[in-house]
Coordinates of C-alpha atoms and ligand atoms in Angstrom, one line a residue:
M1 CA 7.0 -29.3 -9.7
A2 CA 8.2 -31.1 -12.8
A3 CA 10.6 -29.4 -15.2
C4 CA 9.0 -27.1 -17.8
T5 CA 9.9 -27.2 -21.4
G6 CA 10.8 -23.5 -21.3
R7 CA 9.7 -20.0 -21.3
R8 CA 7.4 -18.8 -24.1
I9 CA 7.5 -15.3 -25.2
L10 CA 5.0 -15.1 -28.0
D11 CA 6.8 -17.8 -29.9
G12 CA 3.6 -19.8 -30.3
E13 CA 4.8 -22.4 -27.9
M14 CA 2.6 -23.1 -24.8
P15 CA 4.2 -24.2 -21.6
K16 CA 4.2 -27.9 -21.0
Q17 CA 5.0 -30.2 -18.2
N18 CA 5.5 -33.9 -18.9
G19 CA 4.3 -33.3 -22.4
K20 CA 0.9 -31.8 -21.2
A21 CA -0.1 -28.2 -21.7
V22 CA -0.5 -26.4 -18.4
H23 CA -2.0 -23.1 -17.2
S24 CA 0.6 -20.4 -17.6
V25 CA 0.8 -17.9 -14.7
V26 CA 2.9 -14.8 -14.9
I27 CA 3.6 -13.0 -11.6
A28 CA 4.8 -9.5 -12.0
G29 CA 6.9 -8.6 -8.9
G30 CA 9.6 -10.2 -6.7
G31 CA 8.5 -9.1 -3.3
V32 CA 6.3 -10.5 -0.5
A33 CA 3.1 -11.0 -2.5
A34 CA 4.9 -12.4 -5.5
L35 CA 6.8 -15.0 -3.5
E36 CA 3.8 -16.0 -1.3
A37 CA 1.7 -16.4 -4.5
A38 CA 4.4 -18.6 -6.2
L39 CA 4.6 -20.8 -3.1
A40 CA 0.8 -21.0 -2.7
L41 CA 0.4 -21.9 -6.4
R42 CA 3.0 -24.7 -6.0
A43 CA 1.0 -26.0 -3.1
H44 CA -2.5 -25.8 -4.7
G45 CA -1.8 -25.9 -8.5
E46 CA 0.8 -28.7 -8.4
D47 CA 1.7 -29.6 -12.0
R48 CA -1.3 -27.9 -13.5
V49 CA 0.4 -24.5 -13.5
H50 CA 3.7 -23.1 -14.8
V51 CA 4.7 -20.0 -12.9
E52 CA 7.0 -17.4 -14.3
L53 CA 8.0 -14.5 -12.1
L54 CA 9.0 -11.2 -13.7
A55 CA 10.9 -8.7 -11.6
P56 CA 13.4 -5.9 -12.3
E57 CA 15.6 -6.5 -9.2
P58 CA 17.6 -9.7 -8.5
R59 CA 17.4 -9.3 -4.7
F60 CA 14.6 -9.7 -2.1
W61 CA 15.2 -7.5 0.9
Y62 CA 13.5 -8.2 4.2
R63 CA 12.6 -4.5 4.8
P64 CA 10.9 -4.6 8.3
S65 CA 14.3 -5.4 9.8
S66 CA 15.7 -2.0 8.6
V67 CA 14.0 -0.1 11.4
G68 CA 16.3 -1.7 14.1
V69 CA 19.5 -1.2 12.0
P70 CA 20.4 2.4 13.2
F71 CA 20.0 1.2 16.8
G72 CA 22.3 -1.7 16.3
Q73 CA 19.4 -4.2 16.8
S74 CA 19.2 -5.9 13.5
R75 CA 20.6 -6.2 9.9
V76 CA 18.5 -6.4 6.8
P77 CA 18.7 -9.9 5.3
G78 CA 18.9 -10.0 1.5
F79 CA 18.1 -13.0 -0.6
D80 CA 19.1 -13.9 -4.2
L81 CA 15.7 -13.7 -5.9
P82 CA 16.3 -16.1 -8.8
D83 CA 17.4 -18.7 -6.2
L84 CA 14.2 -18.1 -4.1
V85 CA 12.1 -18.4 -7.2
A86 CA 13.7 -21.7 -8.2
R87 CA 13.2 -23.0 -4.7
A88 CA 9.5 -22.0 -5.0
G89 CA 9.3 -24.2 -8.2
A90 CA 8.9 -21.2 -10.6
T91 CA 11.1 -19.6 -13.3
F92 CA 12.6 -16.1 -13.0
T93 CA 12.6 -13.6 -15.8
P94 CA 14.3 -10.3 -15.3
G95 CA 12.2 -7.4 -16.5
E96 CA 9.6 -4.8 -15.6
L97 CA 6.0 -5.0 -16.5
A98 CA 4.9 -2.0 -18.6
A99 CA 1.6 -2.9 -20.2
V100 CA -1.2 -5.5 -20.2
D101 CA -3.3 -6.5 -23.2
R102 CA -6.3 -8.1 -21.6
R103 CA -7.9 -9.3 -24.9
N104 CA -4.8 -11.2 -26.1
R105 CA -3.6 -12.0 -22.6
V106 CA -0.2 -10.6 -23.2
A107 CA 2.1 -8.8 -20.7
T108 CA 4.7 -6.5 -22.2
T109 CA 7.8 -5.5 -20.4
R110 CA 9.5 -2.1 -20.5
A111 CA 12.2 -3.6 -22.8
G112 CA 9.4 -4.7 -25.2
D113 CA 9.4 -8.5 -24.4
Q114 CA 6.0 -10.1 -24.5
L115 CA 4.8 -12.8 -22.2
A116 CA 1.6 -14.7 -22.9
F117 CA -0.5 -15.7 -19.9
D118 CA -3.6 -17.6 -18.9
A119 CA -3.5 -15.8 -15.6
L120 CA -1.5 -12.7 -14.6
L121 CA -0.9 -11.6 -11.0
L122 CA 0.2 -8.0 -10.5
A123 CA 2.4 -7.9 -7.4
C124 CA 4.5 -4.9 -8.2
G125 CA 4.3 -3.2 -4.8
A126 CA 4.3 0.6 -4.3
R127 CA 7.0 3.2 -4.7
P128 CA 7.9 5.3 -1.7
E129 CA 8.2 9.0 -2.5
P130 CA 9.3 11.8 -0.1
A131 CA 6.2 13.8 0.8
V132 CA 7.3 16.2 3.5
P133 CA 9.9 18.8 2.2
G134 CA 12.7 19.3 4.7
A135 CA 12.1 16.0 6.5
L136 CA 14.2 12.8 6.6
T137 CA 12.0 10.3 4.7
F138 CA 12.3 6.8 6.1
R139 CA 11.6 4.3 3.3
G140 CA 13.5 1.3 4.7
P141 CA 17.1 0.0 4.1
A142 CA 18.1 2.9 2.0
D143 CA 17.6 5.4 4.8
T144 CA 19.1 3.6 7.9
E145 CA 22.3 5.7 7.5
A146 CA 20.4 8.9 7.5
V147 CA 18.7 7.9 10.8
E148 CA 22.2 7.0 12.2
G149 CA 23.3 10.5 11.2
L150 CA 20.3 12.0 13.0
L151 CA 21.2 10.1 16.2
R152 CA 24.7 11.5 16.0
E153 CA 23.3 15.0 15.7
L154 CA 21.1 14.4 18.8
E155 CA 24.2 13.1 20.7
R156 CA 26.1 16.2 19.8
G157 CA 23.2 18.4 20.8
E158 CA 22.8 19.9 17.3
A159 CA 19.1 19.1 17.3
R160 CA 16.7 18.5 20.2
R161 CA 13.1 18.6 19.0
V162 CA 12.2 15.7 16.7
V163 CA 8.8 15.1 15.2
F164 CA 8.0 11.7 13.8
A165 CA 5.3 12.4 11.2
V166 CA 2.8 10.9 8.8
P167 CA 2.1 12.7 5.5
P168 CA -1.1 12.3 3.4
G169 CA -0.9 9.1 1.3
A170 CA 1.1 7.0 3.8
A171 CA -0.6 3.9 4.7
W172 CA 1.3 1.8 7.3
T173 CA 2.4 3.8 10.3
L174 CA 3.9 1.1 12.4
P175 CA 7.6 1.7 11.4
L176 CA 7.2 5.3 12.5
Y177 CA 6.1 4.2 16.0
E178 CA 9.0 1.9 16.1
L179 CA 11.5 4.6 15.1
A180 CA 10.1 6.9 17.8
L181 CA 10.1 4.3 20.5
L182 CA 13.6 3.0 19.6
T183 CA 14.9 6.6 19.5
A184 CA 13.5 7.2 23.0
A185 CA 14.9 3.9 24.3
W186 CA 18.3 4.7 22.7
A187 CA 18.4 8.2 24.3
Q188 CA 17.6 6.7 27.7
T189 CA 20.2 4.0 27.5
G190 CA 22.8 6.4 26.1
D191 CA 22.0 9.2 28.5
V192 CA 21.2 11.6 25.7
R193 CA 19.1 14.2 27.6
G194 CA 16.8 17.1 26.8
L195 CA 15.1 15.6 23.7
E196 CA 11.6 16.5 22.9
L197 CA 10.0 13.7 20.9
V198 CA 6.6 14.0 19.2
L199 CA 4.6 11.6 17.1
A200 CA 2.2 13.4 14.8
T201 CA -0.3 11.3 12.9
P202 CA -3.8 11.5 11.2
E203 CA -4.8 8.6 13.4
E204 CA -7.2 9.4 16.3
R205 CA -5.4 7.1 18.7
P206 CA -1.9 5.4 18.6
L207 CA -2.0 2.6 16.0
A208 CA -5.8 2.9 16.0
L209 CA -6.2 0.0 13.5
F210 CA -5.0 -2.5 16.1
G211 CA -8.1 -2.0 18.3
R212 CA -8.7 -0.1 21.6
Q213 CA -6.6 -2.2 24.0
A214 CA -3.5 -2.5 21.8
S215 CA -3.9 1.2 21.1
D216 CA -4.0 2.0 24.8
A217 CA -1.0 -0.2 25.4
V218 CA 0.9 1.8 22.7
A219 CA -0.3 5.1 24.2
T220 CA 1.1 3.9 27.6
L221 CA 4.4 3.0 26.0
L222 CA 4.6 6.4 24.3
H223 CA 3.8 8.1 27.5
E224 CA 6.4 6.1 29.5
R225 CA 9.1 7.0 26.9
G226 CA 8.2 10.7 27.1
I227 CA 6.9 10.9 23.5
R228 CA 4.1 13.4 23.0
F229 CA 1.2 12.0 20.8
V230 CA -0.4 14.5 18.4
P231 CA -3.5 13.0 16.7
G232 CA -5.6 14.1 13.7
V233 CA -2.9 15.8 11.6
Y234 CA -1.1 15.2 8.4
A235 CA 2.5 16.5 8.0
L236 CA 3.0 18.9 5.1
E237 CA 6.5 20.4 5.4
L238 CA 9.3 21.4 7.7
R239 CA 9.7 25.2 7.5
D240 CA 11.3 27.8 9.8
E241 CA 11.9 25.2 12.6
A242 CA 8.3 24.0 12.6
L243 CA 6.4 21.2 11.0
V244 CA 3.4 22.6 9.1
T245 CA 0.4 20.3 9.2
L246 CA -3.1 19.8 7.7
P247 CA -5.5 21.0 9.3
E248 CA -3.5 24.2 9.6
S249 CA -1.2 24.1 12.6
T250 CA 2.5 24.0 13.4
L251 CA 4.6 21.9 15.7
P252 CA 8.1 23.2 16.8
A253 CA 10.8 20.9 15.3
D254 CA 14.5 20.9 14.6
R255 CA 14.2 17.7 12.6
V256 CA 11.2 15.7 11.2
V257 CA 11.3 12.0 10.4
A258 CA 8.5 11.3 8.0
L259 CA 7.0 8.3 6.3
P260 CA 6.9 8.3 2.5
R261 CA 3.8 8.7 0.3
L262 CA 3.2 5.5 -1.6
R263 CA 2.3 5.3 -5.3
G264 CA 1.8 2.3 -7.5
P265 CA 3.8 1.9 -10.7
R266 CA 1.9 2.9 -13.9
I267 CA 1.0 -0.1 -16.0
D268 CA -0.8 0.6 -19.3
G269 CA -4.0 -1.2 -19.8
V270 CA -4.7 -1.6 -16.1
P271 CA -7.3 0.6 -14.3
Q272 CA -5.4 2.4 -11.5
T273 CA -6.3 5.1 -9.0
Y274 CA -4.8 8.5 -8.9
D275 CA -2.0 7.1 -6.8
G276 CA -1.5 4.2 -9.2
F277 CA -3.3 1.6 -7.0
V278 CA -5.4 -1.2 -8.4
A279 CA -8.9 -2.1 -7.1
V280 CA -9.6 -5.8 -6.7
D281 CA -12.6 -7.9 -5.7
R282 CA -12.6 -10.4 -2.7
S283 CA -10.8 -13.0 -4.7
C284 CA -8.2 -10.3 -5.6
R285 CA -9.2 -10.2 -9.3
V286 CA -8.7 -6.8 -10.8
R287 CA -12.1 -5.1 -11.2
G288 CA -12.9 -5.0 -14.9
L289 CA -10.1 -7.3 -16.1
E290 CA -10.8 -11.0 -16.4
H291 CA -7.7 -13.3 -16.0
V292 CA -5.8 -10.6 -14.1
W293 CA -5.3 -10.5 -10.3
A294 CA -3.5 -8.2 -8.0
A295 CA -2.1 -8.5 -4.5
G296 CA -0.1 -6.5 -2.0
D297 CA 0.9 -2.8 -1.8
L298 CA -0.2 -2.3 -5.4
T299 CA -3.8 -2.8 -4.5
S300 CA -6.1 0.0 -3.3
F301 CA -6.6 -1.8 0.0
P302 CA -5.7 1.0 2.4
V303 CA -3.4 -1.0 4.8
K304 CA 0.0 -1.5 3.1
Q305 CA 1.5 -4.3 5.1
G306 CA 3.4 -7.5 4.3
G307 CA 1.0 -9.8 6.1
I308 CA -2.0 -8.3 4.3
A309 CA 0.0 -8.6 1.0
A310 CA 0.5 -12.3 1.7
Q311 CA -3.2 -12.9 2.5
Q312 CA -4.2 -11.3 -0.8
A313 CA -1.6 -13.4 -2.6
D314 CA -3.1 -16.5 -1.0
A315 CA -6.6 -15.5 -2.1
A316 CA -5.4 -14.8 -5.7
A317 CA -3.3 -18.0 -5.9
E318 CA -6.3 -20.1 -4.8
A319 CA -8.6 -18.5 -7.3
I320 CA -6.0 -19.0 -10.1
A321 CA -5.3 -22.6 -9.1
A322 CA -9.1 -23.3 -9.1
A323 CA -9.3 -21.7 -12.6
A324 CA -6.5 -24.0 -13.7
G325 CA -8.6 -27.0 -12.6
A326 CA -7.2 -27.6 -9.1
P327 CA -9.7 -29.3 -6.8
I328 CA -10.0 -26.5 -4.3
V329 CA -12.7 -24.1 -3.2
P330 CA -10.9 -20.7 -3.3
R331 CA -11.2 -18.7 -0.1
P332 CA -11.7 -15.0 -0.4
F333 CA -9.4 -12.3 1.1
R334 CA -10.4 -11.7 4.7
P335 CA -8.0 -9.2 6.2
V336 CA -6.4 -10.1 9.5
L337 CA -3.8 -7.6 10.7
R338 CA -0.9 -9.2 12.5
G339 CA 1.6 -6.7 13.7
L340 CA 4.9 -7.0 15.6
L341 CA 6.0 -3.7 17.0
L342 CA 9.6 -3.2 18.1
T343 CA 9.4 -1.4 21.4
G344 CA 12.8 -1.5 22.9
S345 CA 11.2 -3.0 26.1
E346 CA 9.7 -6.2 27.3
P347 CA 7.5 -8.3 24.9
R348 CA 3.7 -8.0 24.9
F349 CA 1.3 -10.0 22.8
L350 CA -2.2 -8.7 22.1
R351 CA -5.0 -10.4 20.4
N352 CA -8.1 -8.7 19.1
D353 CA -11.0 -11.1 18.9
P354 CA -13.7 -10.3 16.3
V355 CA -16.4 -9.8 18.9
G356 CA -16.7 -6.0 18.6
P357 CA -15.0 -3.9 16.1
G358 CA -11.5 -3.2 17.4
E359 CA -12.4 -3.2 21.1
T360 CA -11.6 -6.6 22.6
A361 CA -7.9 -7.1 22.4
A362 CA -6.5 -9.5 25.0
M363 CA -3.0 -9.7 26.5
S364 CA -1.1 -13.0 26.1
A365 CA 2.3 -14.2 27.4
E366 CA 2.9 -16.2 24.2
P367 CA 3.3 -15.1 20.6
L368 CA 0.0 -15.2 18.8
W369 CA 1.0 -16.9 15.6
W370 CA 3.7 -19.2 14.4
P371 CA 6.3 -18.6 13.1
P372 CA 6.5 -15.3 14.9
A373 CA 8.0 -13.4 12.0
K374 CA 7.7 -9.7 11.2
I375 CA 6.0 -10.5 7.9
V376 CA 3.4 -13.1 8.4
G377 CA 2.8 -15.2 5.2
R378 CA 1.3 -18.7 5.5
H379 CA 3.9 -20.0 3.0
L380 CA 6.5 -17.3 3.0
A381 CA 7.4 -17.1 6.7
P382 CA 8.4 -20.8 7.1
F383 CA 10.0 -20.8 3.7
L384 CA 12.3 -17.8 4.5
G385 CA 12.7 -19.0 8.1
A386 CA 14.2 -22.3 6.8
L387 CA 16.9 -20.2 5.0
E388 CA 17.4 -17.5 7.6
P389 CA 16.4 -19.0 11.0
G390 CA 17.0 -15.6 12.7
L391 CA 13.8 -14.3 11.1
L392 CA 11.8 -16.8 13.3
H393 CA 13.0 -15.7 16.7
P394 CA 10.6 -13.3 18.2
P395 CA 12.5 -10.1 19.1
R396 CA 13.0 -9.8 22.8
A397 CA 11.6 -6.2 22.9
A398 CA 8.4 -6.4 20.9
M399 CA 4.7 -6.3 21.0
T400 CA 2.5 -8.5 18.8
V401 CA -1.0 -7.7 17.9
E402 CA -3.7 -9.7 15.9
V403 CA -6.8 -7.9 14.6
D404 CA -9.6 -8.8 12.2
L405 CA -10.0 -5.8 9.9
P406 CA -13.2 -4.6 8.3
E407 CA -13.3 -4.8 4.5
S408 CA -12.7 -1.0 4.1
P409 CA -10.7 0.1 7.1
T410 CA -10.4 3.8 7.6
P411 CA -7.6 4.4 10.0
F412 CA -7.4 8.2 9.7
V413 CA -9.7 11.0 11.0
D414 CA -11.8 13.2 8.7
A415 CA -11.8 16.9 8.5
A416 CA -14.2 18.8 10.8
R417 CA -17.3 20.3 9.0
A418 CA -17.4 24.0 9.3
P419 CA -21.1 25.1 9.3
D420 CA -20.8 28.4 7.5
E421 CA -18.8 27.2 4.5
R422 CA -19.9 26.8 0.9
R423 CA -21.1 23.3 0.0
V424 CA -19.4 21.2 -2.7
R425 CA -22.6 20.9 -4.8
E426 CA -22.2 24.7 -5.6
L427 CA -18.9 24.0 -7.2
A428 CA -19.7 20.8 -9.0
I429 CA -19.4 20.8 -12.8
A430 CA -21.6 18.4 -14.7
V431 CA -19.7 15.8 -16.8
P432 CA -20.8 13.1 -19.2
T433 CA -21.1 9.5 -18.0
V434 CA -19.7 6.6 -20.0
A435 CA -19.9 2.8 -19.6
T436 CA -16.9 0.6 -18.8
E437 CA -16.9 -1.1 -22.2
E438 CA -17.4 2.1 -24.2
T439 CA -14.5 2.6 -26.6
L440 CA -12.1 5.4 -26.0
A441 CA -13.1 6.9 -29.4
D442 CA -16.7 7.1 -28.3
A443 CA -15.8 8.4 -24.9
A444 CA -13.6 11.1 -26.4
A445 CA -16.5 12.1 -28.7
E446 CA -18.7 12.6 -25.6
L447 CA -16.1 14.7 -23.9
L448 CA -15.7 16.9 -26.9
G449 CA -19.5 17.1 -27.3
Q450 CA -20.0 18.4 -23.8
D451 CA -16.8 20.4 -23.7
A452 CA -15.7 18.5 -20.6
D453 CA -12.2 17.4 -19.5
A454 CA -13.4 14.2 -17.6
A455 CA -16.2 11.7 -17.8
V456 CA -17.6 9.5 -14.9
V457 CA -17.3 5.8 -15.7
E458 CA -20.1 3.7 -14.4
D459 CA -20.6 -0.1 -14.1
E460 CA -24.2 -1.2 -13.2
G461 CA -24.9 2.2 -11.6
R462 CA -21.7 2.3 -9.6
V463 CA -19.0 4.9 -10.2
V464 CA -15.9 2.8 -10.9
G465 CA -13.7 5.4 -12.6
L466 CA -13.0 8.8 -14.1
L467 CA -11.8 9.0 -17.7
T468 CA -9.8 12.2 -18.0
V469 CA -8.2 14.0 -20.9
G470 CA -4.9 12.9 -19.2
D471 CA -6.0 9.3 -19.5
L472 CA -6.8 9.8 -23.2
L473 CA -3.3 11.3 -23.8
R474 CA -1.7 8.3 -22.0
A475 CA -3.5 5.9 -24.3
A476 CA -2.4 8.0 -27.3
R477 CA 1.2 7.9 -26.1
A478 CA 0.9 4.1 -25.9
R479 CA -0.3 4.2 -29.5
V480 CA -3.3 2.0 -28.9
S481 CA -6.2 2.3 -31.3
S482 CA -8.9 4.2 -29.6
A483 CA -11.6 2.3 -31.4
D484 CA -10.3 -1.0 -30.0
V485 CA -9.8 -0.3 -26.3
S486 CA -12.4 0.5 -23.6
A487 CA -12.7 3.1 -20.9
V488 CA -12.1 0.5 -18.2
E489 CA -8.6 -0.2 -19.4
W490 CA -7.5 3.5 -19.4
M491 CA -9.7 5.2 -16.8
T492 CA -8.5 6.4 -13.4
A493 CA -10.0 3.8 -11.1
E494 CA -12.0 4.3 -7.9
P495 CA -11.8 8.1 -7.9
P496 CA -12.4 9.6 -4.5
A497 CA -16.0 10.7 -4.1
I498 CA -17.7 13.2 -1.8
D499 CA -21.2 14.0 -0.8
A500 CA -22.6 17.1 -2.4
G501 CA -23.4 18.5 1.1
A502 CA -19.8 18.4 2.3
S503 CA -18.0 21.6 2.9
V504 CA -15.1 23.1 0.9
S505 CA -12.7 22.2 3.8
E506 CA -13.8 18.6 3.9
A507 CA -13.3 18.3 0.1
A508 CA -9.9 19.9 0.3
F509 CA -8.9 17.5 3.1
L510 CA -10.0 14.5 1.1
M511 CA -8.2 15.8 -2.0
A512 CA -5.0 16.2 0.0
Q513 CA -5.4 12.7 1.4
T514 CA -6.0 11.0 -1.9
G515 CA -3.6 13.1 -4.0
G516 CA -5.9 13.6 -7.0
W517 CA -7.0 16.7 -8.8
R518 CA -10.8 16.0 -8.9
L519 CA -13.4 14.5 -6.7
V520 CA -16.7 12.9 -7.9
V521 CA -19.6 14.7 -6.3
L522 CA -22.5 12.5 -5.2
E523 CA -26.1 13.5 -4.4
H524 CA -28.0 10.7 -2.8
G525 CA -25.3 8.3 -4.0
S526 CA -25.6 9.3 -7.7
P527 CA -22.9 11.4 -9.4
I528 CA -23.9 15.0 -10.3
G529 CA -20.5 16.1 -11.5
V530 CA -16.9 16.6 -10.4
V531 CA -15.2 19.3 -8.4
S532 CA -11.6 20.3 -9.3
A533 CA -8.7 21.3 -7.0
S534 CA -8.6 24.8 -8.6
A535 CA -12.3 25.4 -7.9
L536 CA -11.7 24.4 -4.2
A537 CA -8.6 26.6 -3.9
L538 CA -10.6 29.6 -5.3
A539 CA -13.5 29.0 -3.0
H540 CA -11.1 28.7 0.0
A541 CA -9.4 32.0 -1.0
E542 CA -12.8 33.7 -1.4
A543 CA -13.9 32.6 2.0
R544 CA -10.7 34.0 3.5
G545 CA -11.2 37.3 1.6
S546 CA -7.9 37.0 -0.2
Ligands
FAD1 C1 10.5 0.2 6.9 C2 9.4 -0.8 6.6 C3 9.0 -1.6 7.7 C4 7.9 -2.5 7.5 N1 7.5 -3.2 8.5 C5 6.6 -4.2 8.3 C6 6.2 -5.1 9.3 O1 6.7 -5.1 10.4 N2 5.3 -6.1 9.0 C7 4.8 -6.2 7.7 O2 4.0 -7.1 7.5 N3 5.1 -5.3 6.7 C8 6.0 -4.3 7.0 N4 6.3 -3.5 6.0 C9 5.5 -3.5 4.7 C10 5.9 -4.6 3.8 O3 7.3 -4.5 3.5 C11 5.2 -4.4 2.5 O4 3.8 -4.2 2.8 C12 5.3 -5.6 1.6 O5 6.7 -5.7 1.2 C13 4.4 -5.5 0.3 O6 4.6 -6.6 -0.5 P1 4.5 -6.4 -2.1 O7 4.8 -7.7 -2.6 O8 3.2 -5.8 -2.4 O9 5.5 -5.3 -2.5 P2 7.1 -5.4 -2.4 O10 7.5 -6.4 -1.3 O11 7.5 -4.0 -2.3 O12 7.6 -6.0 -3.8 C14 7.3 -5.4 -5.0 C15 8.1 -6.1 -6.1 O13 7.7 -5.7 -7.4 C16 8.8 -5.4 -8.2 N5 8.3 -4.5 -9.2 C17 8.1 -3.1 -9.1 N6 7.6 -2.7 -10.3 C18 7.5 -3.7 -11.1 C19 7.1 -3.9 -12.4 N7 6.6 -2.9 -13.2 N8 7.1 -5.1 -13.0 C20 7.5 -6.2 -12.2 N9 8.0 -6.1 -11.0 C21 8.0 -4.9 -10.4 C22 9.8 -4.8 -7.2 O14 11.1 -4.8 -7.7 C23 9.6 -5.8 -6.0 O15 10.3 -7.0 -6.3 C24 7.3 -2.5 6.2 C25 7.8 -1.8 5.1 C26 8.8 -0.9 5.3 C27 9.3 0.0 4.2

């Protein structure tokens, strides 16, 4: 890419290359999706685009490798991010995106800098938060020492029963399977006896997303390693030497190793779900915002994985390049899950062909994709592999899987329906409905008029959000003029919805999974109101007679 005449931060100057104005693309983020998108834009956009990457941290860590660190199997490669960005033909700007003004196409950083854009790609990832009190939360490189500490405790016999557990809101369970399998292999090799290892997960079968045959292979591996598999439960907390789960149950445990709950960072002016995720269409354009795309863990796609992040980044980059005039037909996001599971034993390669949903995986003696990296990005894997060749050697003790995913994969089980419980329709409170482009001022007037604390936001008859009093307060704090901004910019996007005939338990289960305080209640697909967490808690207490 030719040299650019410099970065423009609302100084009136548009980016130019060789004297010609070019499409200015701002990418917020410095991780997998951001780098893949920068590389793809270089490939497709050539000198039509100027790419500026905005990220708060100057390092890029290859996190999947962190799982093997406590077992002495790997180290976590770290790269200088500004150097990677320069090699990708883009410019690096340190900073954290705080707000987006879609009308004026301006991105504002937390420090108050403003970046004008023709296209903005949100690739800010998700933040891991501990979700199981009392457990060791494994978030990646930061927690390898804690796992090493746990292994020392097991060696000394200070703990014996370990549960590897998935809380509500965790979306990529593979690292937990790896930790459990590697712990069992470590105990066998080191002759650490008497351990009771359990893997507790909301999945119905081990790594259910990978299809039946891969799942069966993982089940066999767990069995061979003496790891008990407990399906259909979410981990809540470690209390009195037991893991408390949802649905209500307990598992004896001295220690619990849990995955974190993921949340997207709040960005003013961008519709986000309760958990801070961003809903996108098939070209990864943010629903409701023209000129803004999103890719990776930040999106509301339920599988948070590097390969998926890269596929979304490719779809967004192609759409952005086409908008900049590149002669390509952009391909939509079509999720293919490529997983490489560290097993501590011989390599296995499983392919799931898209004949039947998740049921036709085949064993192969060769890796299924090339380069056989942990994070499979069309552009990123060879790019990083050229700098760190070790990333391209398939681990000796690993299983690879390739699966075509449905558009809305649902990896986890639902709550059972109890026949004698109250139905959600009895608890629903009617709320006003507003349109996406209705101003906040008008929407606030409707809330006041109906004495409601939330309104359903609809777009062409589809529920796309909830506008709550909390959202109005956020907008007030950001000092936006309520007559100038619309519901779509400040609403809570894609609120979880439940059928009016569902039971109180089902609603409580869904609420725990999604982390919100309200569910939209649908009768024959149309909203009839919302049900709140407090109403559900009350109904639950009444049913138990307390
Ligand atoms: C232990 C572990 C093991 C894993 N194993 C695998 C695996 O085997 N295979 C696989 O494919 N995936 C794996 N993953 C998942 C994979 O790492 C993530 O899915 C992937 O990194 C997501 O890419 P992303 O670009 O969306 O987010 P990230 O890679 O997390 O990058 C987010 C970037 O955004 C920046 N940022 C944050 N907030 C802002 C802001 N407001 N403005 C600007 N920038 C911001 C961050 O500093 C960071 O640079 C694993 C993850 C973990 C933790």
